[in-house]
Short mmCIF file of C-alpha atoms in Angstrom, two decimals:
data_model
loop_
_atom_site.label_atom_id
_atom_site.label_comp_id
_atom_site.label_asym_id
_atom_site.label_seq_id
_atom_site.Cartn_x
_atom_site.Cartn_y
_atom_site.Cartn_z
CA MET A 1 11.55 23.80 8.22
CA VAL A 2 14.65 23.29 9.85
CA LYS A 3 13.53 24.74 13.22
CA LEU A 4 11.19 22.11 13.47
CA PHE A 5 13.72 19.65 13.37
CA LEU A 6 15.66 21.36 15.79
CA THR A 7 12.75 21.53 18.13
CA LEU A 8 12.74 17.70 18.08
CA LEU A 9 16.22 17.17 19.21
CA SER A 10 16.56 17.00 23.64
CA THR A 11 19.92 19.16 24.04
CA THR A 12 21.37 21.71 21.95
CA ALA A 13 24.79 19.83 22.56
CA MET A 14 23.42 17.21 20.52
CA GLN A 15 22.19 19.56 17.94
CA GLY A 16 25.57 20.64 17.50
CA ALA A 17 26.83 17.32 17.18
CA TRP A 18 24.63 16.07 14.92
CA ALA A 19 25.00 19.13 12.75
CA GLN A 20 28.74 18.61 12.57
CA LYS A 21 28.29 14.37 11.84
CA ALA A 22 25.63 14.48 9.58
CA PRO A 23 25.68 16.23 5.91
CA ALA A 24 23.36 18.54 5.15
CA PRO A 25 19.95 17.12 4.31
CA LYS A 26 18.64 17.13 0.34
CA GLU A 27 15.67 19.60 0.16
CA ILE A 28 12.49 19.42 -2.47
CA THR A 29 9.63 21.51 -3.02
CA LEU A 30 6.53 19.41 -3.66
CA ASN A 31 2.91 19.80 -4.31
CA GLN A 32 0.07 17.85 -5.68
CA LYS A 33 1.46 17.33 -9.34
CA SER A 34 4.86 16.51 -8.52
CA VAL A 35 3.71 14.25 -5.89
CA ALA A 36 1.47 12.35 -8.50
CA GLU A 37 4.34 12.72 -11.19
CA LEU A 38 7.28 11.12 -8.75
CA VAL A 39 5.15 8.74 -7.78
CA LEU A 40 4.21 7.21 -11.41
CA LYS A 41 7.83 7.53 -12.36
CA GLN A 42 9.65 5.83 -9.11
CA GLY A 43 7.58 4.79 -6.97
CA PRO A 44 7.77 1.27 -5.54
CA LYS A 45 4.23 0.60 -5.58
CA THR A 46 3.99 1.67 -9.31
CA MET A 47 6.57 -0.37 -10.01
CA GLU A 48 4.78 -3.31 -8.42
CA VAL A 49 1.52 -2.64 -10.47
CA ASN A 50 3.36 -2.38 -13.60
CA LEU A 51 5.33 -5.46 -13.23
CA LYS A 52 2.28 -7.29 -12.03
CA TYR A 53 0.38 -6.50 -15.07
CA GLN A 54 3.27 -7.12 -17.33
CA GLN A 55 3.13 -10.88 -16.36
CA PHE A 56 -0.33 -11.34 -18.28
CA ARG A 57 1.06 -10.22 -21.68
CA LEU A 58 2.28 -14.02 -21.21
CA GLU A 59 -1.29 -15.62 -21.78
CA PRO A 60 -2.17 -14.06 -25.34
CA VAL A 61 1.30 -14.96 -26.75
CA LYS A 62 0.89 -18.10 -25.17
CA THR A 63 -2.35 -18.67 -26.75
CA LEU A 64 -0.96 -17.78 -30.44
CA SER A 65 1.70 -19.98 -29.79
CA ALA A 66 -0.49 -23.05 -30.64
CA TYR A 67 -0.73 -21.38 -34.25
CA ASP A 68 3.19 -21.20 -34.50
CA TRP A 69 5.17 -22.18 -37.82
CA GLN A 70 6.46 -25.94 -36.74
CA LEU A 71 9.40 -27.03 -38.45
CA LEU A 72 10.95 -30.42 -37.56
CA VAL A 73 14.00 -31.92 -39.39
CA GLU A 74 15.70 -35.10 -38.65
CA THR A 75 19.08 -36.67 -40.21
CA GLY A 76 20.91 -39.82 -39.37
CA PHE A 77 22.77 -42.62 -39.93
CA GLU A 78 21.57 -46.21 -40.22
CA TYR A 79 23.64 -49.16 -40.23
CA ASP A 80 21.65 -52.32 -40.77
CA LYS A 81 22.80 -55.95 -41.25
CA THR A 82 19.63 -57.90 -40.14
CA VAL A 83 18.62 -61.17 -41.02
CA GLY A 84 15.05 -60.88 -42.85
CA LEU A 85 12.46 -63.76 -43.73
CA LEU A 86 14.15 -64.08 -48.14
CA SER A 87 14.06 -67.16 -49.86
CA ASN A 88 17.87 -67.28 -49.70
CA SER A 89 18.91 -66.95 -46.08
CA ASN A 90 22.45 -66.44 -46.95
CA GLN A 91 22.06 -63.42 -48.92
CA ALA A 92 20.54 -62.01 -46.14
CA ALA A 93 23.25 -62.63 -43.85
CA ASP A 94 25.60 -61.54 -46.16
CA VAL A 95 24.45 -58.06 -47.31
CA LYS A 96 25.03 -55.21 -44.88
CA TYR A 97 23.31 -51.46 -45.70
CA GLU A 98 24.33 -47.98 -44.75
CA ARG A 99 21.35 -45.83 -45.10
CA TYR A 100 21.45 -41.74 -44.80
CA LYS A 101 18.21 -40.46 -43.84
CA THR A 102 16.78 -36.94 -43.92
CA THR A 103 13.08 -35.68 -43.40
CA ALA A 104 11.99 -32.19 -42.94
CA SER A 105 8.74 -31.18 -42.19
CA LEU A 106 7.06 -27.67 -41.96
CA LYS A 107 3.34 -27.66 -40.23
CA LYS A 108 1.21 -24.34 -39.64
CA PRO A 109 -2.22 -24.12 -37.97
CA PHE A 110 -4.60 -21.46 -38.90
CA THR A 111 -7.32 -20.09 -36.76
CA THR A 112 -9.80 -21.08 -39.63
CA GLY A 113 -9.48 -24.74 -38.36
CA THR A 114 -6.73 -25.27 -41.19
CA VAL A 115 -3.37 -27.25 -40.97
CA LEU A 116 -1.45 -26.98 -43.97
CA GLY A 117 1.90 -28.93 -43.89
CA LEU A 118 4.95 -29.42 -46.01
CA GLU A 119 7.14 -32.85 -45.93
CA LEU A 120 10.40 -33.69 -47.60
CA SER A 121 12.36 -36.67 -47.15
CA ARG A 122 15.45 -38.51 -48.96
CA LEU A 123 16.65 -41.88 -48.22
CA SER A 124 20.29 -42.57 -49.64
CA GLN A 125 21.25 -46.10 -49.49
CA LYS A 126 24.35 -48.37 -50.07
CA ALA A 127 24.76 -52.10 -50.16
CA GLU A 128 27.62 -54.34 -50.05
CA ALA A 129 26.93 -58.04 -50.82
CA GLU A 130 29.63 -60.70 -50.03
CA GLY A 131 29.81 -64.13 -51.76
CA ILE A 132 26.59 -63.30 -53.74
CA THR A 133 26.37 -64.17 -57.13
CA SER A 134 22.59 -64.09 -57.98
CA ASN A 135 20.47 -61.42 -57.78
CA PRO A 136 23.01 -59.05 -55.94
CA PRO A 137 21.18 -55.80 -54.77
CA ILE A 138 21.77 -52.38 -56.37
CA PRO A 139 25.12 -51.02 -54.95
CA GLU A 140 23.69 -47.32 -54.28
CA GLN A 141 20.16 -46.03 -54.54
CA THR A 142 18.37 -42.49 -53.31
CA ALA A 143 14.59 -42.31 -53.44
CA ASP A 144 12.78 -38.71 -52.79
CA LEU A 145 9.29 -37.91 -51.41
CA ALA A 146 7.66 -34.45 -51.27
CA GLY A 147 3.98 -33.91 -50.01
CA LEU A 148 1.44 -31.50 -49.26
CA THR A 149 -1.26 -31.93 -46.74
CA LEU A 150 -4.34 -30.42 -45.62
CA GLU A 151 -6.25 -30.94 -42.79
CA GLN A 152 -9.34 -29.01 -42.36
CA SER A 153 -12.15 -29.13 -39.21
CA LEU A 154 -15.65 -29.55 -40.73
CA LEU A 155 -17.66 -30.59 -37.23
CA GLY A 156 -16.15 -30.24 -33.99
CA ASN A 157 -14.36 -26.81 -34.19
CA PHE A 158 -16.29 -25.81 -37.47
CA PHE A 159 -13.85 -23.87 -39.56
CA GLY A 160 -11.88 -22.89 -36.34
CA VAL A 161 -14.91 -21.33 -34.39
CA ALA A 162 -13.34 -22.62 -31.20
CA ASP A 163 -9.84 -21.34 -32.25
CA ARG A 164 -11.19 -17.92 -32.63
CA GLY A 165 -12.92 -17.90 -29.15
CA VAL A 166 -9.65 -19.07 -27.61
CA VAL A 167 -7.65 -16.36 -28.90
CA ASN A 168 -10.12 -13.56 -29.19
CA ALA A 169 -10.70 -14.51 -25.09
CA ALA A 170 -7.00 -14.34 -24.12
CA GLU A 171 -7.02 -10.99 -26.14
CA LEU A 172 -9.73 -9.25 -24.63
CA ASN A 173 -8.88 -10.30 -20.90
CA TYR A 174 -5.34 -8.84 -21.51
CA GLN A 175 -6.86 -5.67 -22.63
CA ALA A 176 -9.35 -5.45 -19.60
CA ASN A 177 -6.44 -6.16 -17.27
CA ASN A 178 -4.57 -3.24 -19.06
CA ILE A 179 -7.33 -1.27 -18.43
CA ALA A 180 -7.49 -2.45 -14.61
CA ARG A 181 -3.85 -1.46 -14.40
CA ALA A 182 -4.41 2.32 -14.88
CA ASN A 183 -7.04 1.74 -12.30
CA GLU A 184 -4.75 0.66 -9.89
CA LEU A 185 -1.90 2.92 -10.48
CA GLU A 186 -5.19 5.65 -10.01
CA GLU A 187 -5.16 4.23 -6.56
CA VAL A 188 -1.43 4.36 -5.76
CA VAL A 189 -1.20 8.11 -6.74
CA LEU A 190 -4.22 8.92 -4.78
CA GLU A 191 -2.56 6.86 -1.82
CA ALA A 192 0.39 9.28 -2.56
CA ILE A 193 -1.46 12.48 -2.79
CA ARG A 194 -3.35 11.37 0.66
CA GLN A 195 -0.08 10.81 2.09
CA PHE A 196 1.10 14.28 0.82
CA TRP A 197 -1.90 15.98 2.77
CA ASN A 198 -1.74 13.90 5.48
CA THR A 199 2.28 14.87 6.30
CA TYR A 200 1.35 18.41 5.41
CA VAL A 201 -1.38 18.61 8.14
CA SER A 202 0.46 16.86 10.73
CA GLN A 203 3.59 19.50 10.01
CA GLU A 204 0.80 22.53 10.77
CA ASN A 205 -0.28 20.71 13.46
CA PHE A 206 3.29 20.29 15.18
CA LYS A 207 3.75 23.84 14.37
CA GLU A 208 0.55 24.85 16.31
CA ALA A 209 1.73 22.46 18.84
CA VAL A 210 5.09 24.43 19.01
CA ASN A 211 3.01 27.71 18.86
CA SER A 212 0.52 26.91 21.52
CA ARG A 213 3.53 25.59 23.76
CA ASP A 214 5.11 29.21 23.40
CA ARG A 215 1.59 30.89 23.99
CA TYR A 216 1.44 29.26 27.44
CA LYS A 217 5.03 29.74 28.39
CA LYS A 218 4.33 33.53 28.01
CA LEU A 219 1.12 32.78 30.16
CA VAL A 220 2.87 30.88 33.01
CA ASP A 221 5.64 33.92 33.09
CA ALA A 222 2.93 36.26 33.41
CA VAL A 223 1.05 34.32 36.36
CA LYS A 224 4.21 34.39 38.27
CA ARG A 225 5.00 37.84 37.71
CA LYS A 226 1.52 38.36 39.09
CA THR A 227 1.93 35.75 41.74
CA SER A 228 4.84 37.54 42.77
CA LEU A 229 3.03 40.87 43.51
CA GLY A 230 0.25 39.04 44.88
CA TYR A 231 -2.57 39.73 42.44
CA SER A 232 -3.13 36.36 41.02
CA ASN A 233 -5.86 33.90 42.68
CA PRO A 234 -5.06 30.96 44.60
CA GLY A 235 -4.39 28.02 42.17
CA ASP A 236 -3.77 29.71 39.01
CA LEU A 237 -0.06 29.30 38.36
CA PRO A 238 -0.66 25.56 39.19
CA GLN A 239 -3.64 25.51 36.84
CA VAL A 240 -1.14 27.34 33.93
CA GLN A 241 1.83 24.95 34.49
CA ALA A 242 -0.20 21.78 34.40
CA GLU A 243 -1.41 23.21 31.00
CA PHE A 244 2.29 24.28 29.80
CA GLU A 245 2.95 20.41 30.57
CA THR A 246 -0.02 19.26 28.76
CA ARG A 247 1.31 21.27 25.67
CA GLU A 248 4.76 19.92 26.01
CA GLN A 249 2.93 16.36 25.63
CA LYS A 250 1.11 17.45 22.55
CA VAL A 251 4.65 18.57 20.68
CA LYS A 252 5.92 15.36 21.59
CA THR A 253 3.10 13.74 19.91
CA ALA A 254 2.71 16.05 17.17
CA SER A 255 6.30 15.43 16.16
CA THR A 256 6.36 11.79 16.44
CA ASP A 257 3.11 12.05 14.33
CA TYR A 258 4.62 14.13 11.52
CA LEU A 259 7.93 12.31 11.50
CA ALA A 260 6.03 8.95 11.03
CA ASN A 261 3.96 10.75 8.05
CA LEU A 262 6.97 12.32 6.52
CA GLU A 263 9.12 9.03 6.46
CA ASN A 264 5.90 7.08 4.80
CA LEU A 265 5.73 9.83 2.58
CA LEU A 266 9.75 9.70 1.52
CA THR A 267 8.90 5.91 1.11
CA LEU A 268 5.77 6.27 -1.29
CA LEU A 269 7.99 8.60 -3.65
CA ALA A 270 11.39 6.77 -3.31
CA LEU A 271 12.97 9.83 -1.92
CA GLU A 272 16.14 9.32 0.16
CA PRO A 273 15.38 9.43 3.88
CA GLY A 274 16.43 12.26 5.44
CA THR A 275 15.12 14.39 2.46
CA GLU A 276 13.86 17.98 3.50
CA ILE A 277 10.04 18.82 2.08
CA LYS A 278 8.63 21.41 1.69
CA PHE A 279 4.71 22.05 0.86
CA GLU A 280 3.53 23.85 -1.75
CA VAL A 281 0.07 24.09 -1.24
CA PRO A 282 -2.93 26.89 -2.42
CA LYS A 283 -3.07 29.73 0.45
CA ASP A 284 -7.00 29.93 -0.22
CA ILE A 285 -9.73 27.60 -0.36
CA PRO A 286 -10.72 26.72 -3.84
CA ALA A 287 -14.52 26.61 -4.82
CA VAL A 288 -15.53 23.36 -5.69
CA PRO A 289 -15.39 22.98 -9.54
CA LYS A 290 -18.37 22.27 -11.74
CA LEU A 291 -17.69 19.44 -13.99
CA VAL A 292 -19.50 18.02 -17.03
CA GLU A 293 -21.65 14.95 -16.35
CA LYS A 294 -19.97 11.68 -16.80
CA LYS A 295 -21.31 8.95 -18.29
CA VAL A 296 -20.82 6.20 -16.34
CA GLU A 297 -20.09 3.55 -19.34
CA ASP A 298 -16.96 5.79 -20.28
CA LEU A 299 -15.33 4.63 -16.77
CA ARG A 300 -12.25 2.31 -17.02
CA SER A 301 -13.75 -0.33 -14.25
CA ILE A 302 -17.09 -0.45 -16.41
CA ARG A 303 -15.29 -0.82 -19.88
CA SER A 304 -12.84 -3.24 -18.49
CA GLN A 305 -15.84 -5.16 -17.12
CA LYS A 306 -17.41 -5.21 -20.44
CA LEU A 307 -14.26 -6.96 -21.96
CA LYS A 308 -14.24 -9.42 -19.64
CA VAL A 309 -17.96 -10.08 -20.09
CA GLU A 310 -17.04 -10.34 -24.14
CA ALA A 311 -14.18 -12.44 -23.33
CA ALA A 312 -16.15 -15.19 -21.13
CA GLN A 313 -18.78 -14.92 -24.36
CA GLU A 314 -15.89 -15.81 -26.49
CA SER A 315 -14.78 -18.69 -24.22
CA LEU A 316 -18.49 -19.76 -24.11
CA ASP A 317 -18.83 -20.12 -27.88
CA ALA A 318 -15.13 -21.91 -28.11
CA ALA A 319 -16.48 -24.68 -25.51
CA GLN A 320 -19.87 -25.17 -27.31
CA SER A 321 -18.12 -25.53 -30.75
CA LEU A 322 -15.38 -28.34 -28.93
CA SER A 323 -18.45 -30.51 -27.52
CA TYR A 324 -18.93 -31.64 -30.84
CA PRO A 325 -17.31 -34.89 -32.22
CA THR A 326 -14.30 -34.21 -34.59
CA LEU A 327 -14.70 -34.52 -38.34
CA ASN A 328 -11.94 -33.01 -40.18
CA PHE A 329 -11.15 -33.48 -44.11
CA VAL A 330 -8.08 -34.60 -44.76
CA GLY A 331 -6.42 -34.47 -48.31
CA LYS A 332 -2.62 -35.17 -49.07
CA VAL A 333 -0.93 -35.16 -52.34
CA TYR A 334 2.70 -36.37 -52.63
CA THR A 335 5.39 -37.00 -55.72
CA SER A 336 8.51 -39.14 -55.75
CA GLY A 337 11.55 -40.14 -57.58
CA ALA A 338 14.08 -42.77 -57.03
CA ASP A 339 17.26 -43.67 -59.04
CA GLU A 340 20.92 -44.86 -58.40
CA SER A 341 21.95 -41.06 -58.72
CA ALA A 342 20.72 -38.44 -56.25
CA GLU A 343 20.35 -35.87 -59.03
CA ASN A 344 18.06 -38.34 -61.39
CA SER A 345 16.05 -38.97 -58.38
CA TYR A 346 15.38 -35.35 -57.59
CA SER A 347 15.05 -34.63 -61.13
CA GLU A 348 11.99 -37.62 -61.44
CA LEU A 349 10.61 -36.39 -58.16
CA ALA A 350 10.26 -32.40 -59.73
CA SER A 351 8.73 -34.05 -62.88
CA GLY A 352 6.03 -35.26 -60.85
CA THR A 353 5.37 -38.28 -62.96
CA HIS A 354 4.82 -40.58 -59.99
CA PRO A 355 2.33 -38.59 -57.94
CA LYS A 356 0.01 -39.87 -55.35
CA TYR A 357 -2.99 -38.76 -53.76
CA TYR A 358 -5.54 -39.19 -50.66
CA ALA A 359 -8.50 -37.54 -49.67
CA GLY A 360 -10.59 -38.71 -46.48
CA LEU A 361 -12.50 -37.95 -43.59
CA LYS A 362 -11.06 -38.10 -40.10
CA PHE A 363 -13.51 -38.86 -37.48
CA ALA A 364 -12.65 -38.57 -33.12
CA TYR A 365 -15.34 -38.50 -30.36
CA ASN A 366 -14.24 -38.88 -26.69
CA PHE A 367 -17.01 -40.03 -24.37
CA GLY A 368 -17.55 -41.46 -20.89
CA SER A 369 -16.55 -38.68 -18.34
CA ASP A 370 -19.10 -36.18 -20.04
CA ILE A 371 -16.07 -33.48 -19.57
CA GLN A 372 -17.50 -31.39 -22.67
CA ASN A 373 -21.14 -30.72 -21.15
CA GLU A 374 -19.78 -29.93 -17.98
CA THR A 375 -17.05 -27.56 -19.66
CA VAL A 376 -20.01 -25.77 -21.48
CA ILE A 377 -21.87 -25.39 -18.14
CA ASN A 378 -18.66 -24.01 -16.83
CA ARG A 379 -17.96 -21.30 -19.30
CA LYS A 380 -21.72 -20.28 -18.94
CA LEU A 381 -21.64 -19.79 -15.37
CA THR A 382 -18.10 -17.76 -15.87
CA LYS A 383 -19.96 -15.88 -18.28
CA ASP A 384 -23.01 -15.02 -15.97
CA LEU A 385 -21.00 -14.23 -12.97
CA GLU A 386 -19.17 -11.51 -15.34
CA GLN A 387 -22.28 -10.25 -16.56
CA THR A 388 -23.52 -9.85 -12.81
CA ARG A 389 -20.21 -8.12 -11.94
CA LEU A 390 -20.84 -5.94 -14.64
CA THR A 391 -24.46 -5.03 -13.62
CA ARG A 392 -22.99 -4.49 -9.84
CA GLU A 393 -20.30 -2.24 -11.10
CA LEU A 394 -22.56 0.05 -13.08
CA SER A 395 -24.57 0.84 -9.99
CA GLU A 396 -21.31 1.29 -7.84
CA ALA A 397 -20.02 3.64 -10.20
CA GLN A 398 -22.79 5.69 -10.32
CA ASN A 399 -23.15 5.53 -6.43
CA SER A 400 -19.44 6.13 -6.15
CA GLU A 401 -19.46 9.47 -8.50
CA ALA A 402 -22.40 10.93 -6.70
CA GLN A 403 -21.07 10.08 -3.15
CA ALA A 404 -17.54 11.48 -4.09
CA GLN A 405 -19.52 14.82 -5.11
CA ARG A 406 -21.31 15.20 -1.88
CA LYS A 407 -17.92 14.52 0.10
CA VAL A 408 -16.38 17.38 -1.69
CA GLN A 409 -19.38 19.52 -1.16
CA ALA A 410 -19.68 18.88 2.65
CA ALA A 411 -15.75 19.13 3.21
CA TYR A 412 -15.53 22.54 1.35
CA ALA A 413 -18.50 23.84 3.45
CA ILE A 414 -16.57 22.50 6.69
CA ALA A 415 -13.35 24.12 5.44
CA LEU A 416 -14.86 27.32 5.35
CA SER A 417 -16.63 26.85 8.64
CA THR A 418 -13.65 25.90 10.53
CA GLU A 419 -11.51 29.00 9.07
CA LYS A 420 -14.40 31.12 10.50
CA GLN A 421 -14.41 28.96 13.61
CA LYS A 422 -10.52 29.83 14.06
CA GLY A 423 -10.94 33.01 13.65
CA PHE A 424 -13.54 33.58 16.25
CA ARG A 425 -11.52 31.51 18.58
CA GLU A 426 -8.20 33.79 18.35
CA LYS A 427 -10.31 36.79 18.87
CA ALA A 428 -11.88 35.13 22.05
CA SER A 429 -8.54 34.31 23.46
CA GLN A 430 -6.83 37.30 22.73
CA GLU A 431 -9.77 39.20 24.70
CA LEU A 432 -9.99 36.93 27.35
CA ASN A 433 -6.08 37.38 27.79
CA ARG A 434 -6.44 41.08 28.11
CA SER A 435 -9.48 40.88 30.52
CA TYR A 436 -7.29 38.12 32.76
CA ASN A 437 -4.44 40.73 32.87
CA GLN A 438 -7.11 43.30 34.00
CA GLY A 439 -8.07 40.49 37.18
CA ARG A 440 -11.65 40.40 34.98
CA THR A 441 -11.67 36.61 34.07
CA ASP A 442 -10.95 33.82 35.87
CA ILE A 443 -7.94 31.33 34.56
CA SER A 444 -9.80 28.40 34.01
CA VAL A 445 -11.72 30.50 31.24
CA LEU A 446 -8.89 31.59 29.60
CA ILE A 447 -7.49 28.43 29.53
CA THR A 448 -10.43 26.99 28.08
CA ALA A 449 -10.48 29.98 25.41
CA MET A 450 -6.90 29.06 24.51
CA ASN A 451 -7.34 25.11 24.05
CA ASN A 452 -10.39 25.83 21.90
CA PHE A 453 -7.94 28.16 19.98
CA PHE A 454 -5.44 25.50 19.34
CA ASP A 455 -8.15 22.99 18.80
CA SER A 456 -9.66 25.03 15.77
CA GLU A 457 -6.14 25.46 14.41
CA VAL A 458 -5.40 21.64 14.22
CA GLN A 459 -9.03 21.12 12.72
CA TYR A 460 -8.77 24.17 10.13
CA SER A 461 -5.52 22.00 8.97
CA ARG A 462 -7.41 18.94 8.93
CA ALA A 463 -10.37 20.28 7.04
CA VAL A 464 -8.38 21.72 4.58
CA GLY A 465 -6.71 18.64 3.76
CA ASP A 466 -9.78 16.88 3.76
CA TYR A 467 -11.26 19.08 1.05
CA ALA A 468 -8.01 18.51 -0.82
CA ILE A 469 -8.03 14.93 -0.43
CA ALA A 470 -12.10 14.76 -1.29
CA LEU A 471 -11.36 16.71 -4.61
CA ASN A 472 -8.62 14.26 -5.75
CA GLU A 473 -10.99 11.28 -4.77
CA TRP A 474 -13.88 13.01 -6.95
CA ALA A 475 -11.36 12.90 -9.95
CA ALA A 476 -10.54 9.07 -9.11
CA ALA A 477 -13.86 8.40 -9.51
CA ARG A 478 -14.44 10.34 -12.56
CA ASP A 479 -11.31 8.48 -14.27
CA GLU A 480 -9.36 11.83 -14.12
CA LEU A 481 -6.81 11.93 -11.79
CA ILE A 482 -4.82 9.69 -14.12
CA PRO A 483 -5.98 9.99 -18.07
CA ASP A 484 -5.52 7.12 -20.04
CA ASP A 485 -2.39 8.41 -22.10
CA SER A 486 -0.39 8.94 -19.12
CA ALA A 487 -0.81 5.64 -17.60
CA SER A 488 -0.12 4.13 -20.90
CA SER A 489 3.05 6.18 -21.52
CA GLU A 490 4.55 5.31 -18.07
CA TYR A 491 3.82 1.82 -18.61
CA ASN A 492 5.44 1.51 -21.88
CA LYS A 493 8.66 3.17 -20.31
#
């Protein structure tokens, strides 16, 4: 690997200066498994996916927040010397009241369409009268009040049908997004594996370009010797020298492509720039694995879409329930106490000797815009849309798995064929090289053979990479590249 980088530098002087100033690059060995683990652990795209889907956690919590406990406490002081319509206006003008008010209420809505409430209040009043002898006000008084309230939906949102529909829809959509997140992570891993193989292939192409240039350098030297001895044909040396320049150009192009792929791979894996990578790849081409049939209904994309259909149905049920007028049962029970002493007022409250009861119905109906009916239509369209998507995705998932399998089989056959082709090209190049040295072959035939040999080496590396990528794409189509438990563990870190 170090030799490859040194080849890219222009002069040995620059190489020496670079080696003295720059620290030794870090080194890491990568294979398909380590690439998948690294991109899931620290890849920036993995972090983006996880952060994006963590934002969806708010929606179900936001929906449930409508059923939080609601505590309200208010306390304060009131000074009152207002004039009232009393029989004795002088009394009204000469009485001032100081009141301390405290109220507290606790309310809890439930998804059964029920709202329970508890109310407590205390009013303490102090009165001062100036110059009043007849019917003076009581100096101090305390009044306590406690009550329980109940409100139950009977028609619109019948016993919480709409409430439960909204809550269930939010939870189902969250579950669907969670499953979809695993699929996005799988795409990130697949992209990293593709980049791994593309980088490896570009490295091999760079090596082969250097080897090809070296072979042409030897051929140029051999032709020069033959030319000096008068054994070469006219035009042999210029042809070989021209091809040598072509190989020089190939080295530059291959090096640029390799470094670009290497930098992209380091970025995907969040590795430090300049890290030296050693590729650990199988030496032999593995055979196509035999896998058990995968039920399309078990795929994550299908399970996610099914949850979206269920969520849309829940939203439709909620909208239909809310389209009716509101009719609620209301019940209230209160007990109170009042006395000059706060203790006696509370005792009277607790005794329940002054109860108050209320039972009734509350009716409400909004009309004019027809928003209820349009909401139902909208929710039904959404449900039909999600159902249509499910039908389409079922067919696409079946096609994708079959196409991925065929692609693997074709890539395997191509890899084996290019391996044989490379051997034949190499043998032809060697034989024609010997024939040329014996003066029995034209230089153009040898050049063609050598170029074909180089091309076959490049094609072989590409075919091996394409086969490995096809295998991973097949695994991704079957949701086997990233198991559900692996995706969940990375998400919960």
